[in-house]
């Protein structure tokens, strides 16, 4: 029961923020303090950055922005995410709240109700809309950028910064981030480039996380509770186990019942605390690990399911499911199995029967009915969506997943199990970072269901409990910009703002902010000063002549007269020369048309302000030039390459796009220059639709490291080979040009999937294509959708270049079967 003072404070707060109060009343849970703070900031008309742990509910603040937009007749709100799966999920949630007529979805390959007042989209789609000056941006009031920490991604991160910099200043930005160690720095940058941004950081999980280490069949607490939470001392039992490696270590098991009454309504039994249940008869020379089926049964006995096992390998995830299947474990009741079967059949009814067999559908369904599944990028997107929904419904109890599951999808568990504390990064096995540990274990604990989540690390040989504790207690990772100018970015900025202003805009990037925080503030000063200078020029406009020229004469004359007084006893020749110059300037001033203006002195006061501000602005520009300027220098090199290839002409203020440059404005992706130049040179004319699909695939496909050097075997015959060779030769020439301008260049074309994509676009059966591709169905679908994205661009920009019609045919050939399947 709250006190009268607390009730009075709550009533006063609700009166001051009525929209927040109305919104909060509609939620299933009471809003946490950081959520209320974020909503209040938006209601005050500010932008906001909310940094909070995974599962803390920061999306509530984004949903409040949408609520505010919907309180008016015309305002719009965009909700951006880094992944199509997240966009799809958010779209469904918002449709449930606001109705299908008010919510749209744009993800490159999906366009549903794009003119709605609420539109969910990937961040790239919004970037493209901004550059195209889309009419859909009209009446836009809020943009929610979910998972904004993705701007650290070295491949896609620049898109987030482009959107943040270029959104109209009237748009309020809601940035939602995982807990990063430099949230305040990032917030300072947002405030600098967008203004009025409040930073709200919460490190409190709504569902507390209990950390355990599984040693043989014992769940030992990672931290010793007897030492107090503040000290976070590592459980000494674990330290003794480690220190006794190589010798006999016996410990007496103390019987201790699991308590199920930590407080009223507790739903999960809790493993023993305080290190009081050590390893039974443990020979620390080699501690045997429990098999996965035994671990699952242990979690089931202790009421710690559902659980996600993170295994850093797709093959390992699938093998784990098979291991559980062979053990005969069933985690579901007959009623649950019937519900699973009905849901799966309804969800996959549009897939062809012959494809289901190829995809291992029947074994997959049997595993689901047992309550077990895998989840990784190689899985067909349709299958992944089914697993996610069944897990949310508590029908699937155990999921073996790669770390991609930790990237924002709403799929929380009671328990997260980490079998190893290292993963293969493509080159070597490396320890997971504190940020990765936080992301992975952040899935544990379901708000409104669990009173606590559980993270279980399985003991491995050589494990250091202190290192695990450091990962568990550290404040995650710093957010570092990956921004770099691209050719597409350069031509769009030049076309929209001109080259000098484009350069200034790039000085405002978070990359430059981190390199030299002062430059961003200085660049903003220059932009504001330029606006003032334009105002001063208008104020001194004179119908009798160019008052700026007249003011310049007066200023030079004043400076010389002052110097003449100061140098009264200087060399006679210098004084005579100066006097002659003074007389000449007086004559010019008296003959100037503006000298006879009745408002001359009023204009002169504005001119004085103009010259004073211009001197100050010139000094600021020199400061910027003398600082790092790394981003702007890269931009200059990019423009030099574009000029060498005739995509831009002129220099400085006179820089303008050629016809080829205007074509490049609509070409997005890592290979924007290669695509634009191939189109201009007509390298792909004469290709039929399947061959053009194969060529587009070569431009987007990135082979795994173990596929490097797989060569060009299986390349389509005929015109494709000649076009491919010419395109590869062009890539080499462009790479040399980039290297000559101190730019990093790009990777060579990758033809490893060309044959399979060519067959697919010709209508080949799925089983044959997957054999040719030598990859999982989910991987093939992912590359096919990226191929579709590029073909879609070609169908738009190449209308006058002879291949737009063929691009549309190729697009239709690729977008079929499992590629076309969508749960939307």
Short mmCIF file of N, CA, C and O in Angstrom, two decimals, residues 356-442:
data_model
loop_
_atom_site.label_atom_id
_atom_site.label_comp_id
_atom_site.label_asym_id
_atom_site.label_seq_id
_atom_site.Cartn_x
_atom_site.Cartn_y
_atom_site.Cartn_z
N UNK A 356 9.10 -30.03 -49.10
CA UNK A 356 9.09 -30.41 -47.69
C UNK A 356 10.00 -31.61 -47.46
O UNK A 356 10.73 -31.67 -46.46
N UNK A 357 9.97 -32.58 -48.38
CA UNK A 357 10.84 -33.74 -48.24
C UNK A 357 12.30 -33.36 -48.29
O UNK A 357 13.13 -33.84 -47.50
N UNK A 358 12.65 -32.47 -49.22
CA UNK A 358 14.04 -32.02 -49.36
C UNK A 358 14.50 -31.31 -48.09
O UNK A 358 15.65 -31.41 -47.68
N UNK A 359 13.59 -30.58 -47.45
CA UNK A 359 13.93 -29.76 -46.29
C UNK A 359 13.95 -30.55 -44.98
O UNK A 359 14.17 -29.98 -43.92
N UNK A 360 13.72 -31.85 -45.03
CA UNK A 360 13.72 -32.65 -43.81
C UNK A 360 12.55 -32.33 -42.91
O UNK A 360 12.65 -32.41 -41.68
N UNK A 361 11.43 -31.99 -43.51
CA UNK A 361 10.26 -31.51 -42.77
C UNK A 361 9.76 -32.52 -41.74
O UNK A 361 9.45 -32.16 -40.60
N UNK A 362 9.65 -33.78 -42.11
CA UNK A 362 8.98 -34.76 -41.25
C UNK A 362 9.81 -35.06 -40.00
O UNK A 362 9.27 -35.18 -38.90
N UNK A 363 11.12 -35.15 -40.15
CA UNK A 363 11.97 -35.33 -38.97
C UNK A 363 11.97 -34.08 -38.11
O UNK A 363 11.94 -34.16 -36.87
N UNK A 364 11.96 -32.92 -38.77
CA UNK A 364 11.91 -31.64 -38.04
C UNK A 364 10.61 -31.55 -37.22
O UNK A 364 10.63 -31.16 -36.05
N UNK A 365 9.50 -31.96 -37.83
CA UNK A 365 8.23 -31.93 -37.13
C UNK A 365 8.23 -32.89 -35.95
O UNK A 365 7.75 -32.56 -34.85
N UNK A 366 8.82 -34.07 -36.13
CA UNK A 366 8.88 -35.03 -35.03
C UNK A 366 9.69 -34.47 -33.86
O UNK A 366 9.32 -34.64 -32.69
N UNK A 367 10.80 -33.79 -34.17
CA UNK A 367 11.61 -33.17 -33.11
C UNK A 367 10.82 -32.09 -32.38
O UNK A 367 10.89 -31.96 -31.16
N UNK A 368 10.07 -31.29 -33.14
CA UNK A 368 9.25 -30.25 -32.52
C UNK A 368 8.23 -30.87 -31.57
O UNK A 368 7.99 -30.36 -30.47
N UNK A 369 7.62 -31.98 -31.99
CA UNK A 369 6.63 -32.63 -31.14
C UNK A 369 7.27 -33.19 -29.87
O UNK A 369 6.59 -33.36 -28.85
N UNK A 370 8.57 -33.46 -29.91
CA UNK A 370 9.29 -33.86 -28.70
C UNK A 370 9.61 -32.66 -27.81
O UNK A 370 10.06 -32.82 -26.68
N UNK A 371 9.44 -31.44 -28.37
CA UNK A 371 9.74 -30.23 -27.61
C UNK A 371 11.15 -29.73 -27.79
O UNK A 371 11.65 -28.94 -26.98
N UNK A 372 11.81 -30.15 -28.91
CA UNK A 372 13.22 -29.82 -29.13
C UNK A 372 13.39 -29.27 -30.55
O UNK A 372 12.73 -29.75 -31.49
N UNK A 373 14.27 -28.27 -30.73
CA UNK A 373 14.52 -27.70 -32.07
C UNK A 373 15.88 -27.03 -32.10
O UNK A 373 16.47 -26.73 -31.05
N UNK A 374 16.37 -26.82 -33.31
CA UNK A 374 17.57 -26.00 -33.51
C UNK A 374 17.14 -24.67 -34.12
O UNK A 374 16.03 -24.55 -34.67
N UNK A 375 18.02 -23.67 -34.05
CA UNK A 375 17.73 -22.34 -34.60
C UNK A 375 19.04 -21.72 -35.04
O UNK A 375 19.91 -21.42 -34.21
N UNK A 376 19.21 -21.56 -36.36
CA UNK A 376 20.44 -20.96 -36.88
C UNK A 376 20.18 -20.42 -38.28
O UNK A 376 19.10 -20.64 -38.86
N UNK A 377 21.16 -19.73 -38.84
CA UNK A 377 20.97 -19.06 -40.13
C UNK A 377 20.79 -20.03 -41.28
O UNK A 377 20.27 -19.65 -42.34
N UNK A 378 21.20 -21.29 -41.12
CA UNK A 378 21.03 -22.25 -42.19
C UNK A 378 19.63 -22.81 -42.28
O UNK A 378 19.28 -23.49 -43.24
N UNK A 379 18.81 -22.52 -41.27
CA UNK A 379 17.43 -23.02 -41.25
C UNK A 379 16.56 -22.15 -42.16
O UNK A 379 16.75 -20.93 -42.23
N UNK A 380 15.63 -22.77 -42.85
CA UNK A 380 14.70 -22.03 -43.69
C UNK A 380 13.99 -20.98 -42.83
O UNK A 380 13.54 -21.28 -41.73
N UNK A 381 13.89 -19.72 -43.31
CA UNK A 381 13.23 -18.68 -42.50
C UNK A 381 11.85 -19.10 -42.00
O UNK A 381 11.49 -18.79 -40.87
N UNK A 382 11.09 -19.80 -42.84
CA UNK A 382 9.76 -20.25 -42.41
C UNK A 382 9.86 -21.18 -41.20
O UNK A 382 9.06 -21.11 -40.27
N UNK A 383 10.86 -22.06 -41.21
CA UNK A 383 11.05 -22.99 -40.10
C UNK A 383 11.50 -22.24 -38.84
O UNK A 383 11.07 -22.56 -37.73
N UNK A 384 12.37 -21.24 -39.02
CA UNK A 384 12.82 -20.47 -37.86
C UNK A 384 11.65 -19.74 -37.19
O UNK A 384 11.55 -19.70 -35.96
N UNK A 385 10.76 -19.18 -38.01
CA UNK A 385 9.61 -18.47 -37.45
C UNK A 385 8.72 -19.42 -36.66
O UNK A 385 8.18 -19.05 -35.61
N UNK A 386 8.57 -20.65 -37.15
CA UNK A 386 7.76 -21.64 -36.43
C UNK A 386 8.40 -21.96 -35.09
O UNK A 386 7.71 -22.01 -34.05
N UNK A 387 9.72 -22.19 -35.08
CA UNK A 387 10.42 -22.49 -33.83
C UNK A 387 10.25 -21.35 -32.83
O UNK A 387 9.96 -21.57 -31.65
N UNK A 388 10.40 -20.11 -33.31
CA UNK A 388 10.29 -18.95 -32.42
C UNK A 388 8.90 -18.86 -31.80
O UNK A 388 8.76 -18.63 -30.59
N UNK A 389 7.87 -19.07 -32.62
CA UNK A 389 6.51 -18.95 -32.10
C UNK A 389 6.18 -20.09 -31.13
O UNK A 389 5.56 -19.86 -30.09
N UNK A 390 6.58 -21.31 -31.46
CA UNK A 390 6.31 -22.43 -30.56
C UNK A 390 7.06 -22.27 -29.24
O UNK A 390 6.55 -22.66 -28.18
N UNK A 391 8.25 -21.70 -29.28
CA UNK A 391 9.01 -21.46 -28.05
C UNK A 391 8.31 -20.40 -27.21
O UNK A 391 8.19 -20.52 -25.99
N UNK A 392 7.81 -19.34 -27.88
CA UNK A 392 7.10 -18.29 -27.13
C UNK A 392 5.82 -18.84 -26.49
O UNK A 392 5.40 -18.38 -25.44
N UNK A 393 5.21 -19.82 -27.16
CA UNK A 393 3.99 -20.43 -26.61
C UNK A 393 4.30 -21.50 -25.56
O UNK A 393 3.39 -22.16 -25.07
N UNK A 394 5.56 -21.72 -25.24
CA UNK A 394 6.00 -22.70 -24.24
C UNK A 394 5.69 -24.14 -24.66
O UNK A 394 5.54 -25.02 -23.82
N UNK A 395 5.60 -24.37 -25.97
CA UNK A 395 5.37 -25.72 -26.49
C UNK A 395 6.68 -26.41 -26.80
O UNK A 395 6.85 -27.60 -26.54
N UNK A 396 7.64 -25.68 -27.37
CA UNK A 396 9.01 -26.19 -27.52
C UNK A 396 9.77 -25.80 -26.26
O UNK A 396 9.75 -24.64 -25.84
N UNK A 397 10.43 -26.77 -25.65
CA UNK A 397 11.05 -26.54 -24.33
C UNK A 397 12.56 -26.29 -24.39
O UNK A 397 13.13 -25.69 -23.48
N UNK A 398 13.20 -26.83 -25.45
CA UNK A 398 14.66 -26.71 -25.56
C UNK A 398 15.01 -26.32 -26.99
O UNK A 398 14.56 -26.97 -27.94
N UNK A 399 15.79 -25.26 -27.13
CA UNK A 399 16.29 -24.84 -28.45
C UNK A 399 17.81 -24.79 -28.40
O UNK A 399 18.39 -24.21 -27.47
N UNK A 400 18.44 -25.41 -29.40
CA UNK A 400 19.89 -25.32 -29.57
C UNK A 400 20.14 -24.27 -30.65
O UNK A 400 19.70 -24.43 -31.79
N UNK A 401 20.83 -23.20 -30.29
CA UNK A 401 20.92 -22.04 -31.18
C UNK A 401 22.34 -21.51 -31.29
O UNK A 401 23.15 -21.65 -30.38
N UNK A 402 22.61 -20.87 -32.43
CA UNK A 402 23.84 -20.09 -32.57
C UNK A 402 23.58 -18.70 -31.98
O UNK A 402 22.45 -18.35 -31.66
N UNK A 403 24.63 -17.90 -31.90
CA UNK A 403 24.48 -16.60 -31.23
C UNK A 403 23.58 -15.64 -31.98
O UNK A 403 23.18 -14.61 -31.43
N UNK A 404 23.24 -15.93 -33.26
CA UNK A 404 22.35 -15.02 -33.99
C UNK A 404 21.00 -14.88 -33.29
O UNK A 404 20.32 -13.87 -33.46
N UNK A 405 20.60 -15.86 -32.51
CA UNK A 405 19.33 -15.78 -31.79
C UNK A 405 19.34 -14.67 -30.75
O UNK A 405 18.29 -14.15 -30.37
N UNK A 406 20.53 -14.27 -30.30
CA UNK A 406 20.63 -13.26 -29.23
C UNK A 406 20.44 -11.84 -29.76
O UNK A 406 20.42 -10.90 -28.99
N UNK A 407 20.29 -11.69 -31.09
CA UNK A 407 20.29 -10.35 -31.68
C UNK A 407 18.89 -9.75 -31.77
O UNK A 407 18.42 -9.38 -32.83
N UNK A 408 18.20 -9.68 -30.66
CA UNK A 408 17.00 -8.86 -30.59
C UNK A 408 15.67 -9.55 -30.76
O UNK A 408 14.64 -8.96 -30.45
N UNK A 409 15.61 -10.79 -31.29
CA UNK A 409 14.32 -11.45 -31.45
C UNK A 409 13.72 -11.73 -30.08
O UNK A 409 14.42 -12.15 -29.16
N UNK A 410 12.42 -11.49 -29.95
CA UNK A 410 11.76 -11.69 -28.66
C UNK A 410 11.52 -13.18 -28.44
O UNK A 410 10.50 -13.73 -28.83
N UNK A 411 12.48 -13.84 -27.81
CA UNK A 411 12.39 -15.28 -27.58
C UNK A 411 13.08 -15.62 -26.26
O UNK A 411 14.08 -16.32 -26.21
N UNK A 412 12.55 -15.11 -25.15
CA UNK A 412 13.20 -15.33 -23.86
C UNK A 412 12.95 -16.74 -23.32
O UNK A 412 11.95 -17.38 -23.66
N UNK A 413 13.85 -17.20 -22.47
CA UNK A 413 13.75 -18.52 -21.85
C UNK A 413 13.88 -18.36 -20.34
O UNK A 413 14.22 -17.30 -19.84
N UNK A 414 13.60 -19.43 -19.61
CA UNK A 414 13.87 -19.40 -18.17
C UNK A 414 15.37 -19.55 -17.94
O UNK A 414 15.93 -18.93 -17.03
N UNK A 415 16.02 -20.38 -18.79
CA UNK A 415 17.44 -20.69 -18.58
C UNK A 415 18.20 -20.59 -19.90
O UNK A 415 17.68 -20.98 -20.95
N UNK A 416 19.40 -20.08 -19.82
CA UNK A 416 20.34 -20.08 -20.94
C UNK A 416 21.55 -20.90 -20.55
O UNK A 416 22.10 -20.72 -19.45
N UNK A 417 21.95 -21.83 -21.43
CA UNK A 417 23.09 -22.70 -21.16
C UNK A 417 24.19 -22.39 -22.17
O UNK A 417 23.95 -22.38 -23.38
N UNK A 418 25.39 -22.13 -21.66
CA UNK A 418 26.57 -21.94 -22.52
C UNK A 418 27.47 -23.16 -22.34
O UNK A 418 28.02 -23.38 -21.25
N UNK A 419 27.62 -23.94 -23.40
CA UNK A 419 28.43 -25.15 -23.29
C UNK A 419 29.92 -24.82 -23.34
O UNK A 419 30.74 -25.55 -22.77
N UNK A 420 30.29 -23.74 -24.03
CA UNK A 420 31.69 -23.32 -24.12
C UNK A 420 31.76 -21.81 -24.03
O UNK A 420 30.78 -21.12 -24.32
N UNK A 421 32.92 -21.31 -23.64
CA UNK A 421 33.12 -19.88 -23.50
C UNK A 421 34.00 -19.33 -24.62
O UNK A 421 34.61 -18.28 -24.48
N UNK A 422 34.07 -20.07 -25.72
CA UNK A 422 34.83 -19.60 -26.86
C UNK A 422 34.10 -20.00 -28.14
O UNK A 422 33.24 -20.89 -28.13
N UNK A 423 34.44 -19.30 -29.23
CA UNK A 423 33.80 -19.61 -30.51
C UNK A 423 34.81 -19.39 -31.63
O UNK A 423 35.84 -18.73 -31.45
N UNK A 424 34.50 -19.94 -32.80
CA UNK A 424 35.35 -19.78 -33.97
C UNK A 424 34.90 -18.51 -34.70
O UNK A 424 33.73 -18.37 -35.07
N UNK A 425 35.81 -17.56 -34.91
CA UNK A 425 35.45 -16.28 -35.52
C UNK A 425 35.75 -16.23 -37.02
O UNK A 425 35.75 -15.16 -37.63
N UNK A 426 36.03 -17.38 -37.61
CA UNK A 426 36.38 -17.44 -39.03
C UNK A 426 37.85 -17.65 -39.25
O UNK A 426 38.28 -18.09 -40.32
N UNK A 427 38.65 -17.35 -38.23
CA UNK A 427 40.10 -17.52 -38.35
C UNK A 427 40.67 -18.37 -37.23
O UNK A 427 41.60 -19.15 -37.44
N UNK A 428 40.12 -18.20 -36.04
CA UNK A 428 40.66 -18.94 -34.90
C UNK A 428 39.59 -19.03 -33.81
O UNK A 428 38.56 -18.34 -33.87
N UNK A 429 39.83 -19.89 -32.83
CA UNK A 429 38.92 -19.97 -31.69
C UNK A 429 39.29 -18.86 -30.71
O UNK A 429 40.43 -18.74 -30.29
N UNK A 430 38.31 -18.05 -30.37
CA UNK A 430 38.56 -16.91 -29.49
C UNK A 430 37.52 -16.92 -28.36
O UNK A 430 36.41 -17.44 -28.52
N UNK A 431 37.91 -16.36 -27.23
CA UNK A 431 36.98 -16.27 -26.10
C UNK A 431 35.88 -15.29 -26.42
O UNK A 431 36.09 -14.28 -27.11
N UNK A 432 34.66 -15.58 -25.94
CA UNK A 432 33.57 -14.64 -26.16
C UNK A 432 33.82 -13.39 -25.31
O UNK A 432 34.48 -13.44 -24.27
N UNK A 433 33.31 -12.27 -25.77
CA UNK A 433 33.52 -11.00 -25.08
C UNK A 433 32.44 -10.80 -24.01
O UNK A 433 31.42 -11.51 -23.98
N UNK A 434 32.66 -9.80 -23.16
CA UNK A 434 31.67 -9.50 -22.14
C UNK A 434 30.36 -9.07 -22.77
O UNK A 434 29.27 -9.39 -22.28
N UNK A 435 30.45 -8.33 -23.89
CA UNK A 435 29.24 -7.92 -24.59
C UNK A 435 28.47 -9.11 -25.12
O UNK A 435 27.23 -9.16 -25.03
N UNK A 436 29.17 -10.08 -25.70
CA UNK A 436 28.51 -11.28 -26.21
C UNK A 436 27.88 -12.07 -25.06
O UNK A 436 26.76 -12.59 -25.18
N UNK A 437 28.62 -12.20 -23.96
CA UNK A 437 28.08 -12.92 -22.80
C UNK A 437 26.79 -12.26 -22.32
O UNK A 437 25.80 -12.94 -22.02
N UNK A 438 26.79 -10.93 -22.26
CA UNK A 438 25.61 -10.21 -21.81
C UNK A 438 24.44 -10.42 -22.77
O UNK A 438 23.30 -10.62 -22.34
N UNK A 439 24.71 -10.37 -24.07
CA UNK A 439 23.66 -10.57 -25.06
C UNK A 439 23.06 -11.97 -24.95
O UNK A 439 21.85 -12.16 -25.01
N UNK A 440 23.93 -12.97 -24.80
CA UNK A 440 23.47 -14.36 -24.76
C UNK A 440 22.65 -14.64 -23.49
O UNK A 440 21.54 -15.16 -23.55
N UNK A 441 23.21 -14.29 -22.36
CA UNK A 441 22.52 -14.58 -21.10
C UNK A 441 21.32 -13.67 -20.89
O UNK A 441 20.46 -13.95 -20.05
N UNK A 442 21.25 -12.57 -21.67
CA UNK A 442 20.12 -11.67 -21.57
C UNK A 442 18.80 -12.31 -21.96
O UNK A 442 17.73 -11.78 -21.65
#
